[in-house]
CSV table of C-alpha atoms in Angstrom, one decimal:
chain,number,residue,atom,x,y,z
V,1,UNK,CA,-12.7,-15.9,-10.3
V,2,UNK,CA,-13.2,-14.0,-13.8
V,3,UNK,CA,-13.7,-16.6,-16.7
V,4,UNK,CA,-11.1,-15.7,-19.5
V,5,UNK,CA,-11.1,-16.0,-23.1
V,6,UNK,CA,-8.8,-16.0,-25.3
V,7,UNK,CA,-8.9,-16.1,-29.2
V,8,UNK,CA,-7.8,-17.8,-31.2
V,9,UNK,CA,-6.5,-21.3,-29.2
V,10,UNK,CA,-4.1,-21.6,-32.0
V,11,UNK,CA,-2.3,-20.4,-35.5
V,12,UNK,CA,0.1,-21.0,-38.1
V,13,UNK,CA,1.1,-18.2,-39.3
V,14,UNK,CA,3.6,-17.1,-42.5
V,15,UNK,CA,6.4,-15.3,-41.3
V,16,UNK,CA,6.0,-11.4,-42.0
V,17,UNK,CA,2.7,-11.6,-41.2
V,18,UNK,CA,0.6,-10.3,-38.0
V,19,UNK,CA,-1.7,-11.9,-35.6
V,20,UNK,CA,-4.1,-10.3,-33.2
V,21,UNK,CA,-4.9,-12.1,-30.1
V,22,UNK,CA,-7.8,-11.1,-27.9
V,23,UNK,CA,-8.4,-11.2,-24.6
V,24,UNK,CA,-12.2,-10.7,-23.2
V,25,UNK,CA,-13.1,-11.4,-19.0
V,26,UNK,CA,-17.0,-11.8,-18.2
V,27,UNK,CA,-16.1,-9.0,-15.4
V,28,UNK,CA,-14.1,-5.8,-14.8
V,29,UNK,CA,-11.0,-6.1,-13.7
V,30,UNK,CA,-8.0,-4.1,-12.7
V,31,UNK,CA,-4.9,-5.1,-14.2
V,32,UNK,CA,-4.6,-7.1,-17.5
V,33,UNK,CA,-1.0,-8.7,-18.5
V,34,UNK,CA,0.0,-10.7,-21.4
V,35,UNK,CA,2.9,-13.2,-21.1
V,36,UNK,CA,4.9,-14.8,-23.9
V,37,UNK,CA,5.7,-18.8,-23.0
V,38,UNK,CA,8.5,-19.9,-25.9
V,39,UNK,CA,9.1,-24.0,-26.5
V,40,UNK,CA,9.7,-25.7,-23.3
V,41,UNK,CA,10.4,-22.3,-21.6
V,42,UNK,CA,9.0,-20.5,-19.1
V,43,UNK,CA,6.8,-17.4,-19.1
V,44,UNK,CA,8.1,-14.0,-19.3
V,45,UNK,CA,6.2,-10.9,-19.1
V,46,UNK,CA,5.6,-8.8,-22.3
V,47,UNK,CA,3.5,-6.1,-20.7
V,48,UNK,CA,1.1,-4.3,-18.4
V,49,UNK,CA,-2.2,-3.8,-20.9
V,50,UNK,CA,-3.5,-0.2,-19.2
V,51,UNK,CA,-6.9,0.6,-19.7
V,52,UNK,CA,-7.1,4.0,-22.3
V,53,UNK,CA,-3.1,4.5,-22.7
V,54,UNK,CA,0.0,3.4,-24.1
V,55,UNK,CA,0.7,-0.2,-22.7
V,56,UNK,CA,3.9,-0.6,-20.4
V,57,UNK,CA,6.6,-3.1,-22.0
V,58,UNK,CA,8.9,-5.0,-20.2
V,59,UNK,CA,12.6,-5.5,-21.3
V,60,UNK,CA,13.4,-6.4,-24.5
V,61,UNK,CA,9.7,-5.7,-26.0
V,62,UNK,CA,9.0,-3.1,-27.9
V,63,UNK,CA,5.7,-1.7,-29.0
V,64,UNK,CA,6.0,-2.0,-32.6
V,65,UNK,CA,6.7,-5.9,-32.3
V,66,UNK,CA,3.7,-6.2,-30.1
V,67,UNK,CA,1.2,-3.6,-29.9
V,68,UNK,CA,-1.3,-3.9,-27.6
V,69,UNK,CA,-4.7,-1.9,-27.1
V,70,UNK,CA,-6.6,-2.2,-23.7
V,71,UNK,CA,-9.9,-0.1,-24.8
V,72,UNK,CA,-12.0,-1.0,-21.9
V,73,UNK,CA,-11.8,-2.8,-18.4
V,74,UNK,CA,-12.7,-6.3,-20.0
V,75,UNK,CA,-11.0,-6.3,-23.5
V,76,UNK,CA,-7.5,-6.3,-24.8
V,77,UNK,CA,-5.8,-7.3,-28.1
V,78,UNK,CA,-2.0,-8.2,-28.1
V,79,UNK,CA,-0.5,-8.2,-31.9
V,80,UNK,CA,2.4,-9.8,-32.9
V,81,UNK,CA,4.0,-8.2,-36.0
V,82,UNK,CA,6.3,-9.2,-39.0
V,83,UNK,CA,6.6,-12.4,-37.0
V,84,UNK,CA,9.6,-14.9,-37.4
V,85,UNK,CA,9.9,-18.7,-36.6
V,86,UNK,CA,11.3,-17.2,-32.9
V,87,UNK,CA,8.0,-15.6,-32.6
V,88,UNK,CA,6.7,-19.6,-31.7
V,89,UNK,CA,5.4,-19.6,-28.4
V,90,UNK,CA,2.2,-19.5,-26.4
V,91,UNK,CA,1.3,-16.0,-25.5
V,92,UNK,CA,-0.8,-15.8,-22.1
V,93,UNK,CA,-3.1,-12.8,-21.2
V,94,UNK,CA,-3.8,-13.1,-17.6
V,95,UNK,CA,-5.8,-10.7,-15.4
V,96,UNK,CA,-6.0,-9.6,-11.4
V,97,UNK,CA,-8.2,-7.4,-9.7
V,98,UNK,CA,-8.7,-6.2,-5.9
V,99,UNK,CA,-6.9,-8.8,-3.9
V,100,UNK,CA,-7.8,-11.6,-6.0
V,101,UNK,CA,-4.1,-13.3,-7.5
V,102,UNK,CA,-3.7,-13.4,-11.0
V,103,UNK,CA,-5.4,-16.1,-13.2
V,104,UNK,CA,-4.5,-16.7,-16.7
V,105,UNK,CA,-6.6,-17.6,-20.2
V,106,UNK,CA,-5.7,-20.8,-22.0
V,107,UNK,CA,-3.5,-19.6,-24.1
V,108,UNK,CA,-3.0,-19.1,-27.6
V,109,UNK,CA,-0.6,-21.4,-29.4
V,110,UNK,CA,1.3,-19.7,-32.5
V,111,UNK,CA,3.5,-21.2,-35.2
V,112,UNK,CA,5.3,-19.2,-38.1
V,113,UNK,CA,6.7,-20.9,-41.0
I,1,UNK,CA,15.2,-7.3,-9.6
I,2,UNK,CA,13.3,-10.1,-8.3
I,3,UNK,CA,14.6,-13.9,-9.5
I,4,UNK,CA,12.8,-17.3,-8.8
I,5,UNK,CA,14.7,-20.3,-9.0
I,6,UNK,CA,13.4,-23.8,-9.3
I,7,UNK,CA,16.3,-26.1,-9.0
I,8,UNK,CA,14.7,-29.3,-10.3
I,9,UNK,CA,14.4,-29.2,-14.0
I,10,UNK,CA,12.4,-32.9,-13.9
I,11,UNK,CA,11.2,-35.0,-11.2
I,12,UNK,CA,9.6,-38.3,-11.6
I,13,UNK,CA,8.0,-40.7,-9.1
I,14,UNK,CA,6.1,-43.4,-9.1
I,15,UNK,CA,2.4,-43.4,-7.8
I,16,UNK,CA,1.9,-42.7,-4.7
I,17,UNK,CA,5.3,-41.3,-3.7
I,18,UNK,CA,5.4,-38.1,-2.1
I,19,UNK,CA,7.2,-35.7,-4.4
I,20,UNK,CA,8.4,-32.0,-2.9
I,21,UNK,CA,9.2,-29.1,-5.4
I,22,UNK,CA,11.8,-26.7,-4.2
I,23,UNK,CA,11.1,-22.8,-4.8
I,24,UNK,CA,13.8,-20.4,-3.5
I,25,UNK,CA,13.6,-16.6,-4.4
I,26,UNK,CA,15.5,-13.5,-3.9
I,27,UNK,CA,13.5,-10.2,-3.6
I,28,UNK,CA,14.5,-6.3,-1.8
I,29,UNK,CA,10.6,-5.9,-1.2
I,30,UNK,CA,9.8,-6.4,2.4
I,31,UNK,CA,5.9,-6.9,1.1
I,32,UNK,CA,5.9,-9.7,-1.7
I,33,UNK,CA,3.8,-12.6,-3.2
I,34,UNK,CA,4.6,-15.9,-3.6
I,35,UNK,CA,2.7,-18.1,-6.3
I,36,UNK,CA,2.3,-21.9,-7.3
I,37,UNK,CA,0.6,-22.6,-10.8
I,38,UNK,CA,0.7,-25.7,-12.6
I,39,UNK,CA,0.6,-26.2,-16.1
I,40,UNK,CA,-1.3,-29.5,-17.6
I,41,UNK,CA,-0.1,-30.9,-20.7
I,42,UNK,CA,-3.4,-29.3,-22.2
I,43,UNK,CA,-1.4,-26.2,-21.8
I,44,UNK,CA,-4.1,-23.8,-19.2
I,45,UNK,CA,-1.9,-22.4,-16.1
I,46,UNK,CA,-3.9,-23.1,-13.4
I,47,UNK,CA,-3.6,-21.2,-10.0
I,48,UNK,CA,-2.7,-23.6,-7.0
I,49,UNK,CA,-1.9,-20.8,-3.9
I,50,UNK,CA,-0.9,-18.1,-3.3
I,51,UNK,CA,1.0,-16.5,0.2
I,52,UNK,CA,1.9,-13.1,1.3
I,53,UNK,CA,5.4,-12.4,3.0
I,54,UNK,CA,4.0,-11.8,6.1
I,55,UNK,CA,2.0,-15.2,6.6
I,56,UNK,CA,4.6,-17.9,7.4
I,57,UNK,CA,1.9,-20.6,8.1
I,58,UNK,CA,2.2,-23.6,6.4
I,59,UNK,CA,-1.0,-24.7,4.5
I,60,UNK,CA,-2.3,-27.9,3.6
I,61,UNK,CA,-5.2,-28.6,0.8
I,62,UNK,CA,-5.8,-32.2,0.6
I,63,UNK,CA,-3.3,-33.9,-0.6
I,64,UNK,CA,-1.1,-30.2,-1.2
I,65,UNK,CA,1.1,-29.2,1.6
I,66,UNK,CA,3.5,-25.7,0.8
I,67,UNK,CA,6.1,-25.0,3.2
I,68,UNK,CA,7.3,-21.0,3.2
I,69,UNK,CA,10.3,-20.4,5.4
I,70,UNK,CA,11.0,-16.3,4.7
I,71,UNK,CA,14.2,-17.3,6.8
I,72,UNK,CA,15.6,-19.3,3.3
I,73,UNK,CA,13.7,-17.6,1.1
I,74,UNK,CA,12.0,-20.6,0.2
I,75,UNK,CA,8.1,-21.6,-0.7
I,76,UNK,CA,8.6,-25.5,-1.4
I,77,UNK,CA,5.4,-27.6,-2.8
I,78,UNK,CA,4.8,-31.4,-1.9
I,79,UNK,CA,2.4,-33.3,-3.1
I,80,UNK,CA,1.6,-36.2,-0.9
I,81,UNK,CA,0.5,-39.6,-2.2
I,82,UNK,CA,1.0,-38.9,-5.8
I,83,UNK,CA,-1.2,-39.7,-9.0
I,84,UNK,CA,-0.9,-39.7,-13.0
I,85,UNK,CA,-2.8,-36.9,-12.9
I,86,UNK,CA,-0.2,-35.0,-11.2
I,87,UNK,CA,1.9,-34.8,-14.2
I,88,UNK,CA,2.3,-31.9,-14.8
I,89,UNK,CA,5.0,-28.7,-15.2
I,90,UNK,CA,4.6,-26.9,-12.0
I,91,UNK,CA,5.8,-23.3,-11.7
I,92,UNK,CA,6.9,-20.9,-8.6
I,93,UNK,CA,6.2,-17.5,-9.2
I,94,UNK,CA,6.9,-14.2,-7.1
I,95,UNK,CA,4.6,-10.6,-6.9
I,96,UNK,CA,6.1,-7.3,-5.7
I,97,UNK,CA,4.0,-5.0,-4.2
I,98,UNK,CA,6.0,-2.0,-4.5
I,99,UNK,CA,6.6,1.1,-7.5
I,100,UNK,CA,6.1,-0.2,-10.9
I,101,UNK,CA,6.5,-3.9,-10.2
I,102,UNK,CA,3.5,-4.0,-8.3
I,103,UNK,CA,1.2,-7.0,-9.5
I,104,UNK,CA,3.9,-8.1,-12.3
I,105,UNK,CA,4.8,-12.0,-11.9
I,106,UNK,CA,8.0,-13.4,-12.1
I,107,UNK,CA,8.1,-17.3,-12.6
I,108,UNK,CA,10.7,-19.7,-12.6
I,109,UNK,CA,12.1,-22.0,-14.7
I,110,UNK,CA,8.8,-25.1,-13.8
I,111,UNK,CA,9.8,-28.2,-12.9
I,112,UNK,CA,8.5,-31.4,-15.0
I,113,UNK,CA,6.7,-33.6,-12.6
I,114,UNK,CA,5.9,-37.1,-14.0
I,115,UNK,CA,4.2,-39.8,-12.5
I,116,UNK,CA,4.2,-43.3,-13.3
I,117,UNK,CA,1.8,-45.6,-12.9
């Protein structure tokens, strides 16, 4: 399966700030995702990351909260924006291609003051 | 929409008990996947299975067993002979095929598996 990697592992962040997480696979793949995981929660899809256009958000997500570029089949950067103590959580980018199920990066843990 | 629900919030045995995680799920897609991932207090989701609506068989991998019954709607998990390292929060997850859900996962809630030694 493609290795993952996802920067950084962890933040603390000042609210009203930004963070940009990155997401780079060893390997093309088809389909790139990011996830947000709040405290003791489970996961809930943010978006679909499409390779050369406008992400698709899910419910409740909006792109100017969390932008999120997909410039190539390997890369994509999820930002969170004038983040807020709610914006706590572990964000996931996780990636499928052909027929292969969906595998996930390690995470990256964030914390706003 | 699509809904997973894991009914245990926590479970926890004793080594070497078997332990069984129940999964039901409601979905209109006649073509659909069905996931297990667990989640190690390191905090990496690791993939467990995966099955397709169409394959009923049960499968067993070591000491994994999953049990999908499409008649219930169900995809239970056991874990047979149990250890430490088992602890774990383990979550059920569904995959439509169809439109604009295709490839999207939906999870449960996880259920928070301890083991004692």
């Amino acid at each position: 399966s493609a290795v993952i990697s996802q920067k950084p592992s962890r933040d603390i962040c000042q609210r009203g700030t930004s963070l940009t997480i990155q997401c780079q696979v060893d390997s093309q793949v088809t389909m790139m995702f990011w996830y947000r995981q709040q405290p003791g929660q489970s996961l809930t899809l943010i978006a679909t990351a499409n390779q050369g256009s406008e992400a698709t958000y899910e419910s409740g997500f909006v792109i100017d909260k969390f932008p999120i570029s997909r410039p190539n089949l390997t890369f994509s950067t999820l930002t969170v924006s004038n983040m807020s103590p709610e914006d706590s959580s572990i964000y996931l980018c996780s990636v499928r291609t052909g027929r292969e199920p969906q595998h996930f990066g390690d995470g990256t843990r964030l914390s706003i003051l | 929409a699509q809904k997973v629900t894991q009914a245990q919030t926590e479970i926890s045995v004793v080594e070497k008990e078997d332990v069984t995680l129940d999964c039901v799920y409601e979905t209109r897609d006649t073509t659909y996947y069905l996931f297990w991932y667990k989640q190690p207090p390191s905090g990496e989701l690791v993939f467990l299975i995966r099955r397709n609506s169409f394959d009923e068989q049960n499968e067993i991998s070591g000491r994994y067993s999953w049990n999908f019954q499409k008649s219930t709607s169900s995809f239970n998990f056991t874990i047979t002979a149990s250890q430490v390292v088992d602890s774990a929060v383990y979550f059920c997850a569904l995959s439509e095929t169809g439109g604009t859900s295709y490839g999207k996962l939906t999870f449960g809630q996880g259920t928070i598996l301890t083991v004692h030694p």
